[in-house]
């Protein structure tokens, strides 16, 4: 038994039915999409407690024996990139830097997936001490989450007074030789008034800023559409200090829409996951820290590769399970549907 239903009934797809799947190697789904971008969560633990993501007390700990080991992660990344058509791998969590063996994970993956970009999404706490080692291990890119450059506000939003460490992490990332450093900021009514200051700081630091619409993935289930700041609200605020000119999307499955700031070349991006959803071009597949495949952020249906691996499954058997999970991927998050139910797991537990 490898399909794990982690809670609510499956209402937006047909679980387990793969009889109509074409016999192709890639991770295709019923809507004609092909998953090329693998996001691997490696832990549920975190050094911060962002209010839009984690509960104050943190997430329930995953027992150590249920976490994928370095070798298991490397094996699955090797299969995804070597046999299933995945072209980019991103490590996330929880906070990936909490795992002391992140360097070993990156090193192992860079050996089994030569030429495939390996990225990390991180809060950057402690990154200043590890950026160079991660780059040496084969990490290509880093995206850093930073919602405000105001120390008090940062401490309120994250429930931790760690802005100094994050800023040091951003600078270390810039000096470590990664191909790009991007900053992600979640849009909230509380952060809107500091948005122009954050953009100013990113322009000075020459890092690319993207704002993200808040999704109903907070552990406290307090998200409300009426409180959410839509992309347009941000554009209005930034427009009072900067001249913004919309540019073409680099590629249709890239979630960020970008604007030139004051004529460029610097840009600011907006990931409008809620008001301008990009689900129809989605190219993502996910592994949770416990080794289940999750085809969509919002789907509670998961397929357990860890149990299969530990039960002696061959690479071919793992590939069949993974392909089947993706074939049943939903059309999209369905946030606008009248019967929308947020997923049981929060962003930090899925791997954002
Ligand atoms: N709707 C939706 N939003 C996502 C998904 N994955 C990530 N996000 C959101 O997009 C934000 C940015 O994600 P990142 O981890 O930086 O990854 P990315 O934007 O794909 O990275 P790049 O390749 O650098 O563009 C996250 O903070 C999430 O809020 C997804 O599968 N669906
Ligand atoms: C869950 S975090 C994991 C990686 C790392 N701890 C970090 O914060 O970058 C990944 C991304 O999800 C985003 N995120 C978390 N909760 C979110 C929510 N409710 N809506 C939109 N984005 C969210 C964070 O801002 C971050 O950029
Ligand atoms: S967004 Fe990232 S840093 Fe913030 S609580 Fe979630 S996992 Fe931790
Ligand atoms: S919500 Fe699901 S379908 Fe939409 S972009 Fe995210 S992972 Fe893809």
GROMACS .gro file of C-alpha atoms and ligand atoms in nm:
model
  427
    1UNK     CA    1   0.000   0.000   0.000
    2UNK     CA    2   0.183   0.313  -0.110
    3UNK     CA    3  -0.082   0.585  -0.146
    4UNK     CA    4  -0.120   0.772   0.179
    5UNK     CA    5  -0.424   0.987   0.228
    6UNK     CA    6  -0.320   1.232   0.494
    7UNK     CA    7  -0.664   1.360   0.581
    8UNK     CA    8  -0.950   1.493   0.379
    9UNK     CA    9  -1.117   1.305   0.093
   10UNK     CA   10  -0.973   1.354  -0.253
   11UNK     CA   11  -1.219   1.580  -0.429
   12UNK     CA   12  -1.012   1.723  -0.712
   13UNK     CA   13  -0.860   1.415  -0.874
   14UNK     CA   14  -0.889   1.039  -0.913
   15UNK     CA   15  -0.642   0.879  -0.674
   16UNK     CA   16  -0.446   0.576  -0.784
   17UNK     CA   17  -0.611   0.537  -1.126
   18UNK     CA   18  -0.333   0.530  -1.386
   19UNK     CA   19  -0.497   0.301  -1.641
   20UNK     CA   20  -0.529   0.585  -1.894
   21UNK     CA   21  -0.170   0.711  -1.850
   22UNK     CA   22   0.035   0.709  -2.173
   23UNK     CA   23   0.352   0.500  -2.155
   24UNK     CA   24   0.605   0.785  -2.151
   25UNK     CA   25   0.909   0.822  -1.923
   26UNK     CA   26   0.842   1.177  -1.802
   27UNK     CA   27   0.623   1.294  -1.514
   28UNK     CA   28   0.316   1.389  -1.715
   29UNK     CA   29  -0.034   1.459  -1.585
   30UNK     CA   30  -0.388   1.447  -1.723
   31UNK     CA   31  -0.377   1.819  -1.806
   32UNK     CA   32  -0.079   1.794  -2.042
   33UNK     CA   33   0.176   1.935  -1.799
   34UNK     CA   34   0.522   1.784  -1.750
   35UNK     CA   35   0.701   1.815  -1.415
   36UNK     CA   36   1.062   1.925  -1.462
   37UNK     CA   37   1.117   2.110  -1.132
   38UNK     CA   38   1.166   1.893  -0.823
   39UNK     CA   39   1.133   2.047  -0.476
   40UNK     CA   40   1.272   1.835  -0.197
   41UNK     CA   41   1.185   1.911   0.164
   42UNK     CA   42   1.454   1.783   0.397
   43UNK     CA   43   1.318   1.877   0.741
   44UNK     CA   44   1.014   2.018   0.920
   45UNK     CA   45   1.237   2.199   1.175
   46UNK     CA   46   1.304   2.571   1.154
   47UNK     CA   47   1.504   2.843   1.327
   48UNK     CA   48   1.217   3.093   1.277
   49UNK     CA   49   0.842   3.087   1.334
   50UNK     CA   50   0.696   3.306   1.057
   51UNK     CA   51   0.334   3.374   1.141
   52UNK     CA   52   0.214   3.293   0.785
   53UNK     CA   53   0.376   2.949   0.800
   54UNK     CA   54   0.451   2.793   1.140
   55UNK     CA   55   0.272   2.766   1.473
   56UNK     CA   56   0.446   2.940   1.763
   57UNK     CA   57   0.561   2.609   1.913
   58UNK     CA   58   0.697   2.476   1.582
   59UNK     CA   59   0.568   2.174   1.392
   60UNK     CA   60   0.539   1.832   1.554
   61UNK     CA   61   0.882   1.666   1.523
   62UNK     CA   62   0.917   1.398   1.257
   63UNK     CA   63   1.079   1.094   1.422
   64UNK     CA   64   1.435   1.063   1.295
   65UNK     CA   65   1.380   0.721   1.138
   66UNK     CA   66   1.099   0.864   0.926
   67UNK     CA   67   1.318   1.130   0.762
   68UNK     CA   68   1.486   1.048   0.434
   69UNK     CA   69   1.859   0.987   0.482
   70UNK     CA   70   2.126   1.150   0.267
   71UNK     CA   71   2.160   0.831   0.061
   72UNK     CA   72   1.784   0.804   0.008
   73UNK     CA   73   1.758   1.168  -0.104
   74UNK     CA   74   2.052   1.122  -0.340
   75UNK     CA   75   1.898   0.805  -0.485
   76UNK     CA   76   1.562   0.974  -0.553
   77UNK     CA   77   1.723   1.286  -0.699
   78UNK     CA   78   1.934   1.061  -0.924
   79UNK     CA   79   1.621   0.880  -1.046
   80UNK     CA   80   1.427   1.204  -1.100
   81UNK     CA   81   1.700   1.375  -1.297
   82UNK     CA   82   1.842   1.071  -1.475
   83UNK     CA   83   1.521   0.889  -1.568
   84UNK     CA   84   1.213   1.106  -1.511
   85UNK     CA   85   1.305   1.426  -1.695
   86UNK     CA   86   1.357   1.657  -1.395
   87UNK     CA   87   1.582   1.950  -1.488
   88UNK     CA   88   1.615   2.148  -1.165
   89UNK     CA   89   1.619   2.049  -0.799
   90UNK     CA   90   1.543   2.280  -0.505
   91UNK     CA   91   1.593   2.189  -0.140
   92UNK     CA   92   1.353   2.342   0.106
   93UNK     CA   93   1.170   2.268   0.430
   94UNK     CA   94   1.121   2.372   0.716
   95UNK     CA   95   1.464   2.527   0.713
   96UNK     CA   96   1.717   2.329   0.510
   97UNK     CA   97   2.012   2.482   0.701
   98UNK     CA   98   1.888   2.312   1.018
   99UNK     CA   99   2.017   1.985   0.872
  100UNK     CA  100   2.388   1.958   0.944
  101UNK     CA  101   2.421   1.719   0.650
  102UNK     CA  102   2.292   1.967   0.388
  103UNK     CA  103   2.643   1.993   0.239
  104UNK     CA  104   2.655   1.612   0.207
  105UNK     CA  105   2.311   1.610   0.041
  106UNK     CA  106   2.422   1.874  -0.211
  107UNK     CA  107   2.752   1.700  -0.278
  108UNK     CA  108   2.583   1.363  -0.331
  109UNK     CA  109   2.318   1.511  -0.560
  110UNK     CA  110   2.569   1.706  -0.765
  111UNK     CA  111   2.747   1.375  -0.835
  112UNK     CA  112   2.435   1.185  -0.945
  113UNK     CA  113   2.287   1.482  -1.132
  114UNK     CA  114   2.580   1.648  -1.314
  115UNK     CA  115   2.477   1.964  -1.497
  116UNK     CA  116   2.145   1.993  -1.315
  117UNK     CA  117   2.106   2.321  -1.122
  118UNK     CA  118   2.074   2.259  -0.748
  119UNK     CA  119   1.908   2.538  -0.548
  120UNK     CA  120   1.810   2.604  -0.187
  121UNK     CA  121   1.528   2.816  -0.047
  122UNK     CA  122   1.632   2.932   0.298
  123UNK     CA  123   1.571   3.188   0.571
  124UNK     CA  124   1.953   3.241   0.573
  125UNK     CA  125   1.991   3.214   0.953
  126UNK     CA  126   2.347   3.081   0.989
  127UNK     CA  127   2.413   3.090   0.614
  128UNK     CA  128   2.711   3.319   0.667
  129UNK     CA  129   2.902   3.021   0.813
  130UNK     CA  130   2.806   2.772   0.540
  131UNK     CA  131   2.763   2.959   0.211
  132UNK     CA  132   3.114   2.883   0.084
  133UNK     CA  133   3.099   2.515   0.182
  134UNK     CA  134   2.761   2.481   0.011
  135UNK     CA  135   2.896   2.643  -0.305
  136UNK     CA  136   3.195   2.407  -0.297
  137UNK     CA  137   2.958   2.112  -0.254
  138UNK     CA  138   2.787   2.205  -0.580
  139UNK     CA  139   2.498   2.436  -0.485
  140UNK     CA  140   2.414   2.663  -0.780
  141UNK     CA  141   2.154   2.910  -0.650
  142UNK     CA  142   2.003   3.044  -0.328
  143UNK     CA  143   1.665   3.208  -0.270
  144UNK     CA  144   1.637   3.382   0.065
  145UNK     CA  145   1.318   3.471   0.250
  146UNK     CA  146   1.320   3.819   0.399
  147UNK     CA  147   1.001   4.017   0.458
  148UNK     CA  148   1.134   4.335   0.618
  149UNK     CA  149   1.462   4.508   0.699
  150UNK     CA  150   1.318   4.659   1.017
  151UNK     CA  151   1.458   4.467   1.313
  152UNK     CA  152   1.155   4.499   1.540
  153UNK     CA  153   0.912   4.415   1.266
  154UNK     CA  154   1.124   4.116   1.163
  155UNK     CA  155   1.114   3.988   1.521
  156UNK     CA  156   0.733   4.024   1.529
  157UNK     CA  157   0.681   3.847   1.198
  158UNK     CA  158   0.921   3.562   1.263
  159UNK     CA  159   0.891   3.549   1.644
  160UNK     CA  160   1.272   3.554   1.657
  161UNK     CA  161   1.522   3.844   1.675
  162UNK     CA  162   1.752   3.712   1.399
  163UNK     CA  163   1.755   3.987   1.134
  164UNK     CA  164   2.132   4.040   1.182
  165UNK     CA  165   2.207   3.679   1.098
  166UNK     CA  166   1.980   3.688   0.792
  167UNK     CA  167   2.144   4.002   0.652
  168UNK     CA  168   2.488   3.849   0.710
  169UNK     CA  169   2.362   3.538   0.528
  170UNK     CA  170   2.249   3.743   0.227
  171UNK     CA  171   2.592   3.905   0.202
  172UNK     CA  172   2.771   3.573   0.241
  173UNK     CA  173   2.557   3.426  -0.036
  174UNK     CA  174   2.652   3.713  -0.266
  175UNK     CA  175   3.022   3.652  -0.197
  176UNK     CA  176   3.010   3.274  -0.229
  177UNK     CA  177   2.977   3.276  -0.607
  178UNK     CA  178   2.619   3.151  -0.655
  179UNK     CA  179   2.483   3.234  -0.998
  180UNK     CA  180   2.194   3.438  -0.851
  181UNK     CA  181   2.062   3.542  -0.510
  182UNK     CA  182   1.690   3.616  -0.495
  183UNK     CA  183   1.491   3.752  -0.202
  184UNK     CA  184   1.134   3.630  -0.135
  185UNK     CA  185   0.896   3.846   0.071
  186UNK     CA  186   0.543   3.738   0.161
  187UNK     CA  187   0.288   4.014   0.109
  188UNK     CA  188   0.079   4.097   0.412
  189UNK     CA  189  -0.106   4.406   0.532
  190UNK     CA  190   0.166   4.435   0.801
  191UNK     CA  191   0.451   4.435   0.547
  192UNK     CA  192   0.302   4.662   0.284
  193UNK     CA  193   0.422   4.987   0.442
  194UNK     CA  194   0.784   4.861   0.445
  195UNK     CA  195   0.774   4.719   0.090
  196UNK     CA  196   0.938   5.020  -0.078
  197UNK     CA  197   1.218   5.026   0.185
  198UNK     CA  198   1.280   4.655   0.127
  199UNK     CA  199   1.300   4.714  -0.249
  200UNK     CA  200   1.539   5.006  -0.194
  201UNK     CA  201   1.763   4.780   0.017
  202UNK     CA  202   1.758   4.503  -0.245
  203UNK     CA  203   1.851   4.752  -0.519
  204UNK     CA  204   2.146   4.871  -0.307
  205UNK     CA  205   2.255   4.513  -0.239
  206UNK     CA  206   2.200   4.416  -0.605
  207UNK     CA  207   1.980   4.120  -0.522
  208UNK     CA  208   1.651   4.044  -0.699
  209UNK     CA  209   1.337   4.093  -0.490
  210UNK     CA  210   1.012   3.900  -0.546
  211UNK     CA  211   0.695   3.954  -0.346
  212UNK     CA  212   0.467   3.656  -0.292
  213UNK     CA  213   0.093   3.660  -0.239
  214UNK     CA  214   0.011   3.488   0.087
  215UNK     CA  215  -0.152   3.147   0.040
  216UNK     CA  216  -0.381   2.959   0.281
  217UNK     CA  217  -0.094   2.741   0.401
  218UNK     CA  218  -0.036   2.882   0.751
  219UNK     CA  219  -0.037   2.630   1.034
  220UNK     CA  220  -0.275   2.845   1.238
  221UNK     CA  221  -0.538   2.849   0.957
  222UNK     CA  222  -0.585   3.224   0.991
  223UNK     CA  223  -0.551   3.312   0.622
  224UNK     CA  224  -0.851   3.504   0.488
  225UNK     CA  225  -0.900   3.619   0.131
  226UNK     CA  226  -1.036   3.951   0.257
  227UNK     CA  227  -0.708   4.022   0.447
  228UNK     CA  228  -0.478   3.912   0.169
  229UNK     CA  229  -0.279   4.184  -0.014
  230UNK     CA  230  -0.316   4.122  -0.388
  231UNK     CA  231  -0.038   4.199  -0.638
  232UNK     CA  232  -0.217   4.515  -0.749
  233UNK     CA  233  -0.213   4.655  -0.393
  234UNK     CA  234   0.165   4.621  -0.388
  235UNK     CA  235   0.209   4.778  -0.733
  236UNK     CA  236   0.010   5.081  -0.616
  237UNK     CA  237   0.236   5.123  -0.311
  238UNK     CA  238   0.566   5.073  -0.496
  239UNK     CA  239   0.443   5.305  -0.773
  240UNK     CA  240   0.454   5.600  -0.534
  241UNK     CA  241   0.836   5.569  -0.505
  242UNK     CA  242   0.946   5.386  -0.822
  243UNK     CA  243   0.854   5.379  -1.192
  244UNK     CA  244   0.761   5.021  -1.275
  245UNK     CA  245   0.746   4.882  -1.629
  246UNK     CA  246   0.609   4.532  -1.687
  247UNK     CA  247   0.841   4.285  -1.868
  248UNK     CA  248   0.781   3.952  -2.042
  249UNK     CA  249   0.790   3.636  -1.828
  250UNK     CA  250   1.118   3.447  -1.879
  251UNK     CA  251   0.927   3.123  -1.920
  252UNK     CA  252   0.555   3.052  -1.873
  253UNK     CA  253   0.607   2.812  -1.583
  254UNK     CA  254   0.821   3.066  -1.392
  255UNK     CA  255   0.588   3.187  -1.118
  256UNK     CA  256   0.717   3.545  -1.097
  257UNK     CA  257   0.591   3.829  -1.315
  258UNK     CA  258   0.858   4.098  -1.335
  259UNK     CA  259   0.869   4.477  -1.355
  260UNK     CA  260   1.170   4.693  -1.447
  261UNK     CA  261   1.243   4.938  -1.165
  262UNK     CA  262   1.310   5.296  -1.278
  263UNK     CA  263   1.388   5.176  -1.631
  264UNK     CA  264   1.602   4.876  -1.522
  265UNK     CA  265   1.814   4.675  -1.540
  266UNK     CA  266   1.701   4.591  -1.183
  267UNK     CA  267   1.362   4.423  -1.156
  268UNK     CA  268   1.103   4.346  -0.892
  269UNK     CA  269   0.890   4.033  -0.921
  270UNK     CA  270   0.551   3.932  -0.796
  271UNK     CA  271   0.447   3.571  -0.747
  272UNK     CA  272   0.070   3.614  -0.761
  273UNK     CA  273  -0.016   3.254  -0.674
  274UNK     CA  274  -0.368   3.349  -0.567
  275UNK     CA  275  -0.496   3.630  -0.790
  276UNK     CA  276  -0.303   3.534  -1.108
  277UNK     CA  277  -0.250   3.163  -1.055
  278UNK     CA  278   0.005   2.987  -1.277
  279UNK     CA  279  -0.129   2.635  -1.209
  280UNK     CA  280  -0.208   2.569  -1.576
  281UNK     CA  281   0.167   2.591  -1.652
  282UNK     CA  282   0.283   2.421  -1.332
  283UNK     CA  283   0.596   2.208  -1.374
  284UNK     CA  284   0.651   2.107  -1.011
  285UNK     CA  285   0.680   1.777  -0.832
  286UNK     CA  286   0.759   1.748  -0.462
  287UNK     CA  287   0.915   1.511  -0.215
  288UNK     CA  288   0.827   1.565   0.150
  289UNK     CA  289   1.089   1.520   0.422
  290UNK     CA  290   0.935   1.178   0.497
  291UNK     CA  291   0.979   1.067   0.138
  292UNK     CA  292   0.628   1.096  -0.004
  293UNK     CA  293   0.558   1.239  -0.349
  294UNK     CA  294   0.318   1.529  -0.341
  295UNK     CA  295   0.198   1.637  -0.683
  296UNK     CA  296   0.061   1.976  -0.574
  297UNK     CA  297   0.111   2.204  -0.274
  298UNK     CA  298  -0.262   2.185  -0.210
  299UNK     CA  299  -0.321   1.812  -0.253
  300UNK     CA  300  -0.340   1.595   0.057
  301UNK     CA  301  -0.283   1.281  -0.147
  302UNK     CA  302   0.074   1.155  -0.105
  303UNK     CA  303   0.257   0.850  -0.241
  304UNK     CA  304   0.506   0.688  -0.008
  305UNK     CA  305   0.841   0.626  -0.179
  306UNK     CA  306   1.028   0.583   0.149
  307UNK     CA  307   0.830   0.276   0.248
  308UNK     CA  308   0.875   0.136  -0.102
  309UNK     CA  309   1.251   0.204  -0.096
  310UNK     CA  310   1.297   0.052   0.247
  311UNK     CA  311   1.089  -0.245   0.134
  312UNK     CA  312   1.344  -0.312  -0.141
  313UNK     CA  313   1.176  -0.145  -0.443
  314UNK     CA  314   1.386  -0.124  -0.758
  315UNK     CA  315   1.444   0.206  -0.939
  316UNK     CA  316   1.186   0.101  -1.200
  317UNK     CA  317   0.926   0.037  -0.930
  318UNK     CA  318   0.996   0.375  -0.768
  319UNK     CA  319   0.962   0.545  -1.106
  320UNK     CA  320   0.623   0.383  -1.166
  321UNK     CA  321   0.498   0.503  -0.829
  322UNK     CA  322   0.624   0.856  -0.893
  323UNK     CA  323   0.473   0.868  -1.243
  324UNK     CA  324   0.140   0.744  -1.109
  325UNK     CA  325   0.135   1.010  -0.838
  326UNK     CA  326   0.194   1.285  -1.092
  327UNK     CA  327  -0.060   1.149  -1.342
  328UNK     CA  328  -0.326   1.215  -1.079
  329UNK     CA  329  -0.220   1.575  -1.016
  330UNK     CA  330  -0.504   1.824  -0.981
  331UNK     CA  331  -0.567   2.104  -1.229
  332UNK     CA  332  -0.481   2.364  -0.966
  333UNK     CA  333  -0.514   2.484  -0.611
  334UNK     CA  334  -0.883   2.572  -0.637
  335UNK     CA  335  -0.859   2.853  -0.381
  336UNK     CA  336  -1.143   3.036  -0.556
  337UNK     CA  337  -1.382   2.737  -0.551
  338UNK     CA  338  -1.679   2.754  -0.315
  339UNK     CA  339  -1.586   2.415  -0.166
  340UNK     CA  340  -1.214   2.497  -0.124
  341UNK     CA  341  -1.055   2.328   0.178
  342UNK     CA  342  -0.696   2.419   0.270
  343UNK     CA  343  -0.459   2.123   0.286
  344UNK     CA  344  -0.397   1.966   0.623
  345UNK     CA  345  -0.024   2.025   0.618
  346UNK     CA  346   0.109   2.381   0.640
  347UNK     CA  347   0.375   2.527   0.406
  348UNK     CA  348   0.665   2.436   0.635
  349UNK     CA  349   0.544   2.078   0.669
  350UNK     CA  350   0.498   2.029   0.294
  351UNK     CA  351   0.812   2.208   0.183
  352UNK     CA  352   0.742   2.549   0.024
  353LIG     N1  353   0.130   2.823  -0.608
  353LIG     C1  354   0.252   2.779  -0.580
  353LIG     N2  355   0.339   2.859  -0.518
  353LIG     C2  356   0.459   2.810  -0.491
  353LIG     C3  357   0.495   2.680  -0.525
  353LIG     N3  358   0.621   2.659  -0.485
  353LIG     C4  359   0.661   2.772  -0.428
  353LIG     N4  360   0.563   2.864  -0.433
  353LIG     C5  361   0.569   3.000  -0.383
  353LIG     O1  362   0.670   3.065  -0.458
  353LIG     C6  363   0.761   3.123  -0.369
  353LIG     C7  364   0.899   3.124  -0.426
  353LIG     O2  365   0.950   2.995  -0.429
  353LIG     P1  366   1.102   2.963  -0.438
  353LIG     O3  367   1.129   2.854  -0.342
  353LIG     O4  368   1.183   3.083  -0.427
  353LIG     O5  369   1.114   2.898  -0.580
  353LIG     P2  370   1.093   2.953  -0.729
  353LIG     O6  371   1.023   3.082  -0.728
  353LIG     O7  372   1.036   2.843  -0.809
  353LIG     O8  373   1.243   2.971  -0.767
  353LIG     P3  374   1.314   3.028  -0.897
  353LIG     O9  375   1.351   2.909  -0.977
  353LIG    O10  376   1.432   3.097  -0.841
  353LIG    O11  377   1.220   3.121  -0.965
  353LIG     C8  378   0.748   3.042  -0.240
  353LIG    O12  379   0.780   3.124  -0.134
  353LIG     C9  380   0.605   3.002  -0.239
  353LIG    O13  381   0.527   3.099  -0.173
  353LIG    C10  382   0.402   2.600  -0.591
  353LIG    O14  383   0.426   2.486  -0.627
  353LIG     N5  384   0.281   2.653  -0.614
  354LIG     C1  385   0.820   2.719   0.372
  354LIG     S1  386   0.962   2.813   0.339
  354LIG     C2  387   1.090   2.690   0.349
  354LIG     C3  388   1.227   2.739   0.323
  354LIG     C4  389   1.286   2.841   0.419
  354LIG     N1  390   1.258   2.811   0.555
  354LIG     C5  391   1.244   2.979   0.381
  354LIG     O1  392   1.169   3.041   0.456
  354LIG     O2  393   1.286   3.023   0.275
  354LIG     C6  394   0.959   2.837   0.160
  354LIG     C7  395   0.890   2.961   0.112
  354LIG     O3  396   0.753   2.951   0.143
  354LIG     C8  397   0.706   3.082   0.168
  354LIG     N2  398   0.581   3.073   0.243
  354LIG     C9  399   0.561   3.021   0.366
  354LIG     N3  400   0.432   3.029   0.401
  354LIG    C10  401   0.368   3.087   0.297
  354LIG    C11  402   0.233   3.123   0.272
  354LIG     N4  403   0.137   3.102   0.361
  354LIG     N5  404   0.203   3.180   0.154
  354LIG    C12  405   0.301   3.204   0.062
  354LIG     N6  406   0.429   3.171   0.080
  354LIG    C13  407   0.464   3.114   0.195
  354LIG    C14  408   0.820   3.145   0.245
  354LIG     O4  409   0.817   3.284   0.241
  354LIG    C15  410   0.940   3.090   0.173
  354LIG     O5  411   0.981   3.178   0.069
  355LIG     S1  412   0.869   3.040   0.600
  355LIG    FE1  413   1.059   2.926   0.619
  355LIG     S2  414   1.164   3.041   0.780
  355LIG    FE2  415   0.955   3.100   0.799
  355LIG     S3  416   0.870   2.955   0.948
  355LIG    FE3  417   0.828   2.873   0.742
  355LIG     S4  418   0.994   2.732   0.712
  355LIG    FE4  419   1.059   2.869   0.875
  356LIG     S1  420  -0.084   2.520  -0.648
  356LIG    FE1  421  -0.037   2.314  -0.727
  356LIG     S2  422  -0.082   2.322  -0.945
  356LIG    FE2  423  -0.075   2.534  -0.871
  356LIG     S3  424   0.135   2.600  -0.912
  356LIG    FE3  425   0.132   2.522  -0.701
  356LIG     S4  426   0.186   2.306  -0.715
  356LIG    FE4  427   0.134   2.377  -0.920
   0.00000   0.00000   0.00000
